[in-house]
Amino acid sequence: MDHEQAFELLPGYVDQELSLSESLAFERHLAGCEHCQHAYRQQRSVSAQLRQADLRVEAPDELVKRIKAALPVRRSLWERLVDRFSNGTRGRSWGLAPVGAMAFSVIALAWSAGLYLSTSSGEARLTQELVDDHIRSLQFNHLSDVISTDRHTVKPWFDGKLDFAPPVVDLAQQGYPLIGGRLDYLNGRTVAVMVYRYKLHPINLYVWPGNDAGAPPPRIDEEKGYRLAHWSAAGMNYWAITDAGESELNGFITNLLAHPAS
Ligand SMILES: [Zn+2]
C-alpha cells in the first residue's frame, strides 16, 4: 500500500471501518510513514474531542424535510436513524450533533458502498472474503481445528460436521504436507478447509460442492500480496490461497489434480 492509498484509508481506519486485510495493510504502511502517523494522531484527537464536547445543535425542520425527501426508499431504515438521533422529548424534531452528522455521512457511505458491493461481481466479494479468512486463520493461530499429517485422521474428522465429504489428499511426498483441517463459513455456507504447507508457507484449501460443468481450468490471481487459485473438479469448488509463490501454488494444484482422493 503506497502513501496515497494509505492516506485515503486513514479516516476509515480511525473509524474502524476497514476490513481486516485493509487494516493490516494500513498498519504496515503507518509503521513506516511519519506523515501518516502525524495525520493519524490529528484525526484521532479531533474525533476524541468531538465525542467529548457538548456540541448538539437543532437541525432546522427544513433540512430534515429535505434530507427525508432525498431518501424516498428504505423508509424504515430512515425512521430508525431518526429515532437514533432524535432527542426523544421533542416529538418529531431532532438534534443533530456534528458527531451525529459524521455518523450520518458514515452511514451514507456504508450504504453507497453496500449498493456498490451488491452490484460488483460475486467473485470479487468472495476473493475478499477468502483473503480476510486466510489472514484471520494465521492471525489468531486458528489454522486447524484438527491437527494431523494423516489424511485418515483429517477425513473422518469432517464426518457429521458437513453435508458433503471433502476429498482429502496427502501430498507430503510432493512437498506439500497436509497439516490439518477446519470448518469455516464462506460464501454463505459452511465449507471444509484443508490446510497444507509448502516449506514455511501455509496453503488454505477451501472446498465445497458445486457444479463443475464447463468450469475453466485453474487460474492464479494475486490479491493483497497473496496468491489465489480457483477451480472446480468432480462436483466440488476449490479455492486455494497462500503467500507462497505462483509456481509453488501451481505445483500444489497440479499435484492435487494428479492425486484424486481415495
Ligand atoms: Zn503515508
PDB file of C-alpha atoms and ligand atoms in Angstrom:
ATOM      1  CA  MET A   1       0.000   0.000   0.000  1.00  0.00           C
ATOM      2  CA  ASP A   2       1.547   3.322  -1.005  1.00  0.00           C
ATOM      3  CA  HIS A   3       1.219   6.594   0.854  1.00  0.00           C
ATOM      4  CA  GLU A   4      -1.612   7.914  -1.279  1.00  0.00           C
ATOM      5  CA  GLN A   5      -3.762   4.797  -0.790  1.00  0.00           C
ATOM      6  CA  ALA A   6      -2.993   4.739   2.932  1.00  0.00           C
ATOM      7  CA  PHE A   7      -3.838   8.398   3.322  1.00  0.00           C
ATOM      8  CA  GLU A   8      -7.185   7.799   1.640  1.00  0.00           C
ATOM      9  CA  LEU A   9      -7.980   4.930   4.036  1.00  0.00           C
ATOM     10  CA  LEU A  10      -6.913   6.876   7.131  1.00  0.00           C
ATOM     11  CA  PRO A  11     -10.398   8.185   8.102  1.00  0.00           C
ATOM     12  CA  GLY A  12     -11.828   4.707   7.669  1.00  0.00           C
ATOM     13  CA  TYR A  13      -9.090   3.310   9.881  1.00  0.00           C
ATOM     14  CA  VAL A  14      -9.785   5.927  12.580  1.00  0.00           C
ATOM     15  CA  ASP A  15     -13.479   4.991  12.455  1.00  0.00           C
ATOM     16  CA  GLN A  16     -12.653   1.254  12.445  1.00  0.00           C
ATOM     17  CA  GLU A  17     -14.432   0.657   9.185  1.00  0.00           C
ATOM     18  CA  LEU A  18     -11.719  -1.104   7.225  1.00  0.00           C
ATOM     19  CA  SER A  19     -11.714  -4.797   6.526  1.00  0.00           C
ATOM     20  CA  LEU A  20      -9.159  -6.862   8.391  1.00  0.00           C
ATOM     21  CA  SER A  21      -6.813  -7.064   5.412  1.00  0.00           C
ATOM     22  CA  GLU A  22      -7.107  -3.329   4.749  1.00  0.00           C
ATOM     23  CA  SER A  23      -6.380  -2.554   8.412  1.00  0.00           C
ATOM     24  CA  LEU A  24      -3.308  -4.757   8.416  1.00  0.00           C
ATOM     25  CA  ALA A  25      -2.001  -3.271   5.172  1.00  0.00           C
ATOM     26  CA  PHE A  26      -2.679   0.200   6.534  1.00  0.00           C
ATOM     27  CA  GLU A  27      -0.851  -0.551   9.783  1.00  0.00           C
ATOM     28  CA  ARG A  28       2.147  -1.846   7.844  1.00  0.00           C
ATOM     29  CA  HIS A  29       2.312   1.460   5.992  1.00  0.00           C
ATOM     30  CA  LEU A  30       1.614   3.527   9.116  1.00  0.00           C
ATOM     31  CA  ALA A  31       4.559   1.983  10.952  1.00  0.00           C
ATOM     32  CA  GLY A  32       6.966   3.452   8.433  1.00  0.00           C
ATOM     33  CA  CYS A  33       5.338   6.727   7.405  1.00  0.00           C
ATOM     34  CA  GLU A  34       5.738   9.772   9.632  1.00  0.00           C
ATOM     35  CA  HIS A  35       3.340  11.827   7.553  1.00  0.00           C
ATOM     36  CA  CYS A  36       0.542   9.285   8.064  1.00  0.00           C
ATOM     37  CA  GLN A  37       1.415   8.896  11.766  1.00  0.00           C
ATOM     38  CA  HIS A  38       1.049  12.645  12.201  1.00  0.00           C
ATOM     39  CA  ALA A  39      -2.269  12.743  10.339  1.00  0.00           C
ATOM     40  CA  TYR A  40      -3.482   9.722  12.296  1.00  0.00           C
ATOM     41  CA  ARG A  41      -2.736  11.395  15.652  1.00  0.00           C
ATOM     42  CA  GLN A  42      -4.535  14.540  14.482  1.00  0.00           C
ATOM     43  CA  GLN A  43      -7.651  12.724  13.309  1.00  0.00           C
ATOM     44  CA  ARG A  44      -7.791  10.651  16.474  1.00  0.00           C
ATOM     45  CA  SER A  45      -7.605  13.743  18.632  1.00  0.00           C
ATOM     46  CA  VAL A  46     -10.300  15.513  16.594  1.00  0.00           C
ATOM     47  CA  SER A  47     -12.698  12.589  16.924  1.00  0.00           C
ATOM     48  CA  ALA A  48     -11.925  12.287  20.637  1.00  0.00           C
ATOM     49  CA  GLN A  49     -12.657  15.994  21.148  1.00  0.00           C
ATOM     50  CA  LEU A  50     -15.871  15.740  19.167  1.00  0.00           C
ATOM     51  CA  ARG A  51     -17.012  12.821  21.257  1.00  0.00           C
ATOM     52  CA  GLN A  52     -16.379  14.724  24.482  1.00  0.00           C
ATOM     53  CA  ALA A  53     -17.708  18.141  23.518  1.00  0.00           C
ATOM     54  CA  ASP A  54     -21.320  19.072  24.024  1.00  0.00           C
ATOM     55  CA  LEU A  55     -21.974  20.218  20.506  1.00  0.00           C
ATOM     56  CA  ARG A  56     -25.577  19.304  19.898  1.00  0.00           C
ATOM     57  CA  VAL A  57     -27.459  21.721  17.687  1.00  0.00           C
ATOM     58  CA  GLU A  58     -31.012  21.607  16.475  1.00  0.00           C
ATOM     59  CA  ALA A  59     -31.326  20.759  12.790  1.00  0.00           C
ATOM     60  CA  PRO A  60     -33.764  23.120  11.058  1.00  0.00           C
ATOM     61  CA  ASP A  61     -37.062  21.468  10.105  1.00  0.00           C
ATOM     62  CA  GLU A  62     -36.435  22.484   6.513  1.00  0.00           C
ATOM     63  CA  LEU A  63     -33.185  20.474   6.447  1.00  0.00           C
ATOM     64  CA  VAL A  64     -34.889  17.462   7.966  1.00  0.00           C
ATOM     65  CA  LYS A  65     -37.575  17.657   5.302  1.00  0.00           C
ATOM     66  CA  ARG A  66     -35.031  17.980   2.501  1.00  0.00           C
ATOM     67  CA  ILE A  67     -32.990  15.004   3.696  1.00  0.00           C
ATOM     68  CA  LYS A  68     -36.124  12.925   4.097  1.00  0.00           C
ATOM     69  CA  ALA A  69     -37.277  13.898   0.623  1.00  0.00           C
ATOM     70  CA  ALA A  70     -33.916  12.855  -0.790  1.00  0.00           C
ATOM     71  CA  LEU A  71     -34.305   9.409   0.749  1.00  0.00           C
ATOM     72  CA  PRO A  72     -37.624   8.139  -0.565  1.00  0.00           C
ATOM     73  CA  VAL A  73     -36.778   4.454  -0.265  1.00  0.00           C
ATOM     74  CA  ARG A  74     -35.955   2.421   2.799  1.00  0.00           C
ATOM     75  CA  ARG A  75     -38.322   4.415   4.965  1.00  0.00           C
ATOM     76  CA  SER A  76     -37.851   2.012   7.842  1.00  0.00           C
ATOM     77  CA  LEU A  77     -34.091   2.479   7.905  1.00  0.00           C
ATOM     78  CA  TRP A  78     -34.589   6.226   7.802  1.00  0.00           C
ATOM     79  CA  GLU A  79     -37.107   6.072  10.661  1.00  0.00           C
ATOM     80  CA  ARG A  80     -34.621   4.086  12.689  1.00  0.00           C
ATOM     81  CA  LEU A  81     -31.958   6.705  12.050  1.00  0.00           C
ATOM     82  CA  VAL A  82     -34.308   9.487  13.087  1.00  0.00           C
ATOM     83  CA  ASP A  83     -35.115   7.571  16.270  1.00  0.00           C
ATOM     84  CA  ARG A  84     -31.487   7.050  16.970  1.00  0.00           C
ATOM     85  CA  PHE A  85     -30.567  10.694  16.700  1.00  0.00           C
ATOM     86  CA  SER A  86     -33.763  12.256  17.995  1.00  0.00           C
ATOM     87  CA  ASN A  87     -33.624  13.751  21.466  1.00  0.00           C
ATOM     88  CA  GLY A  88     -36.792  11.979  22.489  1.00  0.00           C
ATOM     89  CA  THR A  89     -38.549  14.784  24.310  1.00  0.00           C
ATOM     90  CA  ARG A  90     -39.338  16.844  21.252  1.00  0.00           C
ATOM     91  CA  GLY A  91     -41.529  14.564  19.260  1.00  0.00           C
ATOM     92  CA  ARG A  92     -40.585  14.755  15.617  1.00  0.00           C
ATOM     93  CA  SER A  93     -37.809  17.307  15.980  1.00  0.00           C
ATOM     94  CA  TRP A  94     -34.326  16.025  16.499  1.00  0.00           C
ATOM     95  CA  GLY A  95     -30.874  17.207  17.445  1.00  0.00           C
ATOM     96  CA  LEU A  96     -28.053  16.784  15.024  1.00  0.00           C
ATOM     97  CA  ALA A  97     -24.644  16.993  16.613  1.00  0.00           C
ATOM     98  CA  PRO A  98     -21.502  17.107  14.496  1.00  0.00           C
ATOM     99  CA  VAL A  99     -20.802  13.596  15.682  1.00  0.00           C
ATOM    100  CA  GLY A 100     -24.285  12.673  14.514  1.00  0.00           C
ATOM    101  CA  ALA A 101     -23.558  14.328  11.198  1.00  0.00           C
ATOM    102  CA  MET A 102     -20.390  12.284  10.909  1.00  0.00           C
ATOM    103  CA  ALA A 103     -22.317   9.163  11.754  1.00  0.00           C
ATOM    104  CA  PHE A 104     -24.801  10.085   9.051  1.00  0.00           C
ATOM    105  CA  SER A 105     -22.110  10.527   6.433  1.00  0.00           C
ATOM    106  CA  VAL A 106     -20.568   7.264   7.567  1.00  0.00           C
ATOM    107  CA  ILE A 107     -23.924   5.537   7.218  1.00  0.00           C
ATOM    108  CA  ALA A 108     -24.473   7.154   3.828  1.00  0.00           C
ATOM    109  CA  LEU A 109     -21.014   5.967   2.787  1.00  0.00           C
ATOM    110  CA  ALA A 110     -21.626   2.473   4.071  1.00  0.00           C
ATOM    111  CA  TRP A 111     -24.935   2.495   2.292  1.00  0.00           C
ATOM    112  CA  SER A 112     -23.463   3.526  -1.042  1.00  0.00           C
ATOM    113  CA  ALA A 113     -20.630   1.056  -0.503  1.00  0.00           C
ATOM    114  CA  GLY A 114     -23.286  -1.585   0.093  1.00  0.00           C
ATOM    115  CA  LEU A 115     -25.030  -0.653  -3.138  1.00  0.00           C
ATOM    116  CA  TYR A 116     -21.693  -0.713  -4.917  1.00  0.00           C
ATOM    117  CA  LEU A 117     -20.793  -4.098  -3.499  1.00  0.00           C
ATOM    118  CA  SER A 118     -24.157  -5.568  -4.367  1.00  0.00           C
ATOM    119  CA  THR A 119     -23.526  -4.678  -7.996  1.00  0.00           C
ATOM    120  CA  SER A 120     -19.872  -5.749  -8.072  1.00  0.00           C
ATOM    121  CA  SER A 121     -19.222  -9.323  -9.005  1.00  0.00           C
ATOM    122  CA  GLY A 122     -19.801 -12.093  -6.512  1.00  0.00           C
ATOM    123  CA  GLU A 123     -16.345 -13.413  -7.279  1.00  0.00           C
ATOM    124  CA  ALA A 124     -14.646 -10.174  -6.210  1.00  0.00           C
ATOM    125  CA  ARG A 125     -16.509 -10.325  -2.911  1.00  0.00           C
ATOM    126  CA  LEU A 126     -15.624 -13.974  -2.442  1.00  0.00           C
ATOM    127  CA  THR A 127     -11.963 -13.189  -3.152  1.00  0.00           C
ATOM    128  CA  GLN A 128     -12.035 -10.505  -0.470  1.00  0.00           C
ATOM    129  CA  GLU A 129     -13.698 -12.934   1.953  1.00  0.00           C
ATOM    130  CA  LEU A 130     -11.034 -15.543   1.240  1.00  0.00           C
ATOM    131  CA  VAL A 131      -8.164 -13.125   1.796  1.00  0.00           C
ATOM    132  CA  ASP A 132      -9.698 -11.969   5.077  1.00  0.00           C
ATOM    133  CA  ASP A 133     -10.330 -15.528   6.204  1.00  0.00           C
ATOM    134  CA  HIS A 134      -6.815 -16.616   5.266  1.00  0.00           C
ATOM    135  CA  ILE A 135      -5.294 -13.716   7.227  1.00  0.00           C
ATOM    136  CA  ARG A 136      -7.577 -14.383  10.187  1.00  0.00           C
ATOM    137  CA  SER A 137      -6.577 -18.047  10.226  1.00  0.00           C
ATOM    138  CA  LEU A 138      -2.931 -17.009  10.518  1.00  0.00           C
ATOM    139  CA  GLN A 139      -3.516 -14.027  12.780  1.00  0.00           C
ATOM    140  CA  PHE A 140      -5.390 -15.820  15.517  1.00  0.00           C
ATOM    141  CA  ASN A 141      -3.438 -19.026  15.176  1.00  0.00           C
ATOM    142  CA  HIS A 142      -6.527 -20.792  14.001  1.00  0.00           C
ATOM    143  CA  LEU A 143      -5.176 -22.662  11.029  1.00  0.00           C
ATOM    144  CA  SER A 144      -6.574 -26.026  12.078  1.00  0.00           C
ATOM    145  CA  ASP A 145      -9.303 -27.453  14.271  1.00  0.00           C
ATOM    146  CA  VAL A 146      -7.865 -30.884  13.692  1.00  0.00           C
ATOM    147  CA  ILE A 147      -4.104 -31.064  13.513  1.00  0.00           C
ATOM    148  CA  SER A 148      -2.784 -34.113  11.783  1.00  0.00           C
ATOM    149  CA  THR A 149      -0.487 -35.008   8.961  1.00  0.00           C
ATOM    150  CA  ASP A 150      -2.531 -38.134   8.385  1.00  0.00           C
ATOM    151  CA  ARG A 151      -5.443 -37.837   5.996  1.00  0.00           C
ATOM    152  CA  HIS A 152      -7.004 -40.872   7.691  1.00  0.00           C
ATOM    153  CA  THR A 153      -7.423 -38.653  10.740  1.00  0.00           C
ATOM    154  CA  VAL A 154      -8.415 -35.495   8.922  1.00  0.00           C
ATOM    155  CA  LYS A 155     -11.022 -37.075   6.657  1.00  0.00           C
ATOM    156  CA  PRO A 156     -13.170 -38.700   9.401  1.00  0.00           C
ATOM    157  CA  TRP A 157     -12.930 -35.517  11.446  1.00  0.00           C
ATOM    158  CA  PHE A 158     -15.180 -33.825   8.871  1.00  0.00           C
ATOM    159  CA  ASP A 159     -17.780 -36.611   9.125  1.00  0.00           C
ATOM    160  CA  GLY A 160     -21.050 -35.361  10.550  1.00  0.00           C
ATOM    161  CA  LYS A 161     -19.862 -31.759  10.506  1.00  0.00           C
ATOM    162  CA  LEU A 162     -20.675 -31.168   6.842  1.00  0.00           C
ATOM    163  CA  ASP A 163     -23.357 -32.237   4.405  1.00  0.00           C
ATOM    164  CA  PHE A 164     -20.663 -33.382   1.984  1.00  0.00           C
ATOM    165  CA  ALA A 165     -17.459 -35.404   2.182  1.00  0.00           C
ATOM    166  CA  PRO A 166     -14.490 -33.261   1.200  1.00  0.00           C
ATOM    167  CA  PRO A 167     -11.793 -35.123  -0.707  1.00  0.00           C
ATOM    168  CA  VAL A 168      -8.684 -35.182   1.472  1.00  0.00           C
ATOM    169  CA  VAL A 169      -5.427 -35.836  -0.339  1.00  0.00           C
ATOM    170  CA  ASP A 170      -1.988 -36.264   1.191  1.00  0.00           C
ATOM    171  CA  LEU A 171       0.762 -34.555  -0.793  1.00  0.00           C
ATOM    172  CA  ALA A 172       3.678 -34.938   1.634  1.00  0.00           C
ATOM    173  CA  GLN A 173       5.688 -36.867  -0.965  1.00  0.00           C
ATOM    174  CA  GLN A 174       5.264 -33.981  -3.363  1.00  0.00           C
ATOM    175  CA  GLY A 175       6.479 -31.382  -0.855  1.00  0.00           C
ATOM    176  CA  TYR A 176       3.056 -30.194   0.279  1.00  0.00           C
ATOM    177  CA  PRO A 177       2.289 -31.973   3.558  1.00  0.00           C
ATOM    178  CA  LEU A 178      -1.245 -31.851   4.877  1.00  0.00           C
ATOM    179  CA  ILE A 179      -1.124 -30.295   8.352  1.00  0.00           C
ATOM    180  CA  GLY A 180      -4.791 -30.289   9.322  1.00  0.00           C
ATOM    181  CA  GLY A 181      -8.305 -29.169   8.613  1.00  0.00           C
ATOM    182  CA  ARG A 182     -11.013 -26.889   9.895  1.00  0.00           C
ATOM    183  CA  LEU A 183     -14.519 -25.664   9.164  1.00  0.00           C
ATOM    184  CA  ASP A 184     -15.160 -22.138   8.020  1.00  0.00           C
ATOM    185  CA  TYR A 185     -18.113 -20.050   6.976  1.00  0.00           C
ATOM    186  CA  LEU A 186     -17.643 -18.677   3.499  1.00  0.00           C
ATOM    187  CA  ASN A 187     -19.778 -17.606   0.585  1.00  0.00           C
ATOM    188  CA  GLY A 188     -22.882 -18.049   2.735  1.00  0.00           C
ATOM    189  CA  ARG A 189     -22.215 -21.663   3.724  1.00  0.00           C
ATOM    190  CA  THR A 190     -20.048 -23.918   5.845  1.00  0.00           C
ATOM    191  CA  VAL A 191     -17.013 -25.094   3.917  1.00  0.00           C
ATOM    192  CA  ALA A 192     -14.181 -27.531   4.539  1.00  0.00           C
ATOM    193  CA  VAL A 193     -10.682 -26.137   4.751  1.00  0.00           C
ATOM    194  CA  MET A 194      -7.702 -28.416   4.295  1.00  0.00           C
ATOM    195  CA  VAL A 195      -4.503 -26.846   5.483  1.00  0.00           C
ATOM    196  CA  TYR A 196      -1.317 -27.708   3.619  1.00  0.00           C
ATOM    197  CA  ARG A 197       2.158 -26.358   3.893  1.00  0.00           C
ATOM    198  CA  TYR A 198       4.845 -25.581   1.365  1.00  0.00           C
ATOM    199  CA  LYS A 199       8.075 -25.138   3.364  1.00  0.00           C
ATOM    200  CA  LEU A 200       7.016 -22.427   5.844  1.00  0.00           C
ATOM    201  CA  HIS A 201       4.064 -21.173   3.798  1.00  0.00           C
ATOM    202  CA  PRO A 202       0.595 -22.375   4.807  1.00  0.00           C
ATOM    203  CA  ILE A 203      -1.837 -23.083   1.992  1.00  0.00           C
ATOM    204  CA  ASN A 204      -5.524 -22.931   2.843  1.00  0.00           C
ATOM    205  CA  LEU A 205      -7.605 -25.087   0.501  1.00  0.00           C
ATOM    206  CA  TYR A 206     -11.333 -24.310   0.689  1.00  0.00           C
ATOM    207  CA  VAL A 207     -13.745 -26.919  -0.655  1.00  0.00           C
ATOM    208  CA  TRP A 208     -17.487 -27.027  -1.053  1.00  0.00           C
ATOM    209  CA  PRO A 209     -19.848 -28.749  -3.500  1.00  0.00           C
ATOM    210  CA  GLY A 210     -20.537 -27.013  -6.777  1.00  0.00           C
ATOM    211  CA  ASN A 211     -21.338 -27.565 -10.379  1.00  0.00           C
ATOM    212  CA  ASP A 212     -18.154 -28.118 -12.361  1.00  0.00           C
ATOM    213  CA  ALA A 213     -19.761 -28.343 -15.790  1.00  0.00           C
ATOM    214  CA  GLY A 214     -17.801 -26.133 -18.159  1.00  0.00           C
ATOM    215  CA  ALA A 215     -15.600 -24.786 -15.363  1.00  0.00           C
ATOM    216  CA  PRO A 216     -12.458 -23.044 -16.587  1.00  0.00           C
ATOM    217  CA  PRO A 217      -9.040 -24.506 -15.681  1.00  0.00           C
ATOM    218  CA  PRO A 218      -7.333 -23.209 -12.512  1.00  0.00           C
ATOM    219  CA  ARG A 219      -6.171 -19.629 -12.796  1.00  0.00           C
ATOM    220  CA  ILE A 220      -3.833 -17.923 -10.339  1.00  0.00           C
ATOM    221  CA  ASP A 221      -4.594 -14.358  -9.293  1.00  0.00           C
ATOM    222  CA  GLU A 222      -2.904 -12.064  -6.865  1.00  0.00           C
ATOM    223  CA  GLU A 223      -4.759 -10.098  -4.215  1.00  0.00           C
ATOM    224  CA  LYS A 224      -3.102  -8.024  -1.491  1.00  0.00           C
ATOM    225  CA  GLY A 225       0.138  -9.964  -1.773  1.00  0.00           C
ATOM    226  CA  TYR A 226      -1.498 -13.415  -1.643  1.00  0.00           C
ATOM    227  CA  ARG A 227      -1.831 -15.894  -4.481  1.00  0.00           C
ATOM    228  CA  LEU A 228      -5.305 -17.317  -5.029  1.00  0.00           C
ATOM    229  CA  ALA A 229      -6.493 -20.007  -7.385  1.00  0.00           C
ATOM    230  CA  HIS A 230      -9.982 -21.198  -8.157  1.00  0.00           C
ATOM    231  CA  TRP A 231     -11.096 -24.304  -9.992  1.00  0.00           C
ATOM    232  CA  SER A 232     -13.781 -26.969  -9.982  1.00  0.00           C
ATOM    233  CA  ALA A 233     -13.415 -30.711 -10.222  1.00  0.00           C
ATOM    234  CA  ALA A 234     -15.563 -33.756  -9.540  1.00  0.00           C
ATOM    235  CA  GLY A 235     -18.515 -31.734  -8.315  1.00  0.00           C
ATOM    236  CA  MET A 236     -16.510 -29.571  -5.895  1.00  0.00           C
ATOM    237  CA  ASN A 237     -15.457 -25.929  -5.868  1.00  0.00           C
ATOM    238  CA  TYR A 238     -11.861 -25.338  -4.862  1.00  0.00           C
ATOM    239  CA  TRP A 239     -10.146 -22.180  -3.744  1.00  0.00           C
ATOM    240  CA  ALA A 240      -6.520 -22.194  -2.675  1.00  0.00           C
ATOM    241  CA  ILE A 241      -4.765 -19.240  -1.090  1.00  0.00           C
ATOM    242  CA  THR A 242      -1.200 -18.816   0.112  1.00  0.00           C
ATOM    243  CA  ASP A 243       1.673 -16.400   0.459  1.00  0.00           C
ATOM    244  CA  ALA A 244       3.901 -18.876  -1.379  1.00  0.00           C
ATOM    245  CA  GLY A 245       4.934 -18.023  -4.939  1.00  0.00           C
ATOM    246  CA  GLU A 246       2.961 -18.590  -8.081  1.00  0.00           C
ATOM    247  CA  SER A 247       4.996 -21.577  -9.271  1.00  0.00           C
ATOM    248  CA  GLU A 248       4.709 -23.220  -5.828  1.00  0.00           C
ATOM    249  CA  LEU A 249       0.928 -22.784  -5.860  1.00  0.00           C
ATOM    250  CA  ASN A 250       0.846 -24.056  -9.419  1.00  0.00           C
ATOM    251  CA  GLY A 251       2.796 -27.147  -8.326  1.00  0.00           C
ATOM    252  CA  PHE A 252       0.363 -27.686  -5.475  1.00  0.00           C
ATOM    253  CA  ILE A 253      -2.650 -27.594  -7.793  1.00  0.00           C
ATOM    254  CA  THR A 254      -1.010 -29.825 -10.384  1.00  0.00           C
ATOM    255  CA  ASN A 255      -0.200 -32.416  -7.723  1.00  0.00           C
ATOM    256  CA  LEU A 256      -3.647 -32.167  -6.191  1.00  0.00           C
ATOM    257  CA  LEU A 257      -5.343 -32.750  -9.533  1.00  0.00           C
ATOM    258  CA  ALA A 258      -2.985 -35.656 -10.271  1.00  0.00           C
ATOM    259  CA  HIS A 259      -3.767 -37.395  -6.965  1.00  0.00           C
ATOM    260  CA  PRO A 260      -7.507 -37.842  -6.633  1.00  0.00           C
ATOM    261  CA  ALA A 261      -8.758 -38.602  -3.135  1.00  0.00           C
ATOM    262  CA  SER A 262      -9.132 -42.275  -2.366  1.00  0.00           C
TER     263      SER A 262
HETATM  264 ZN    ZN B   1       1.897   7.571   4.438  1.00  0.00          ZN
END
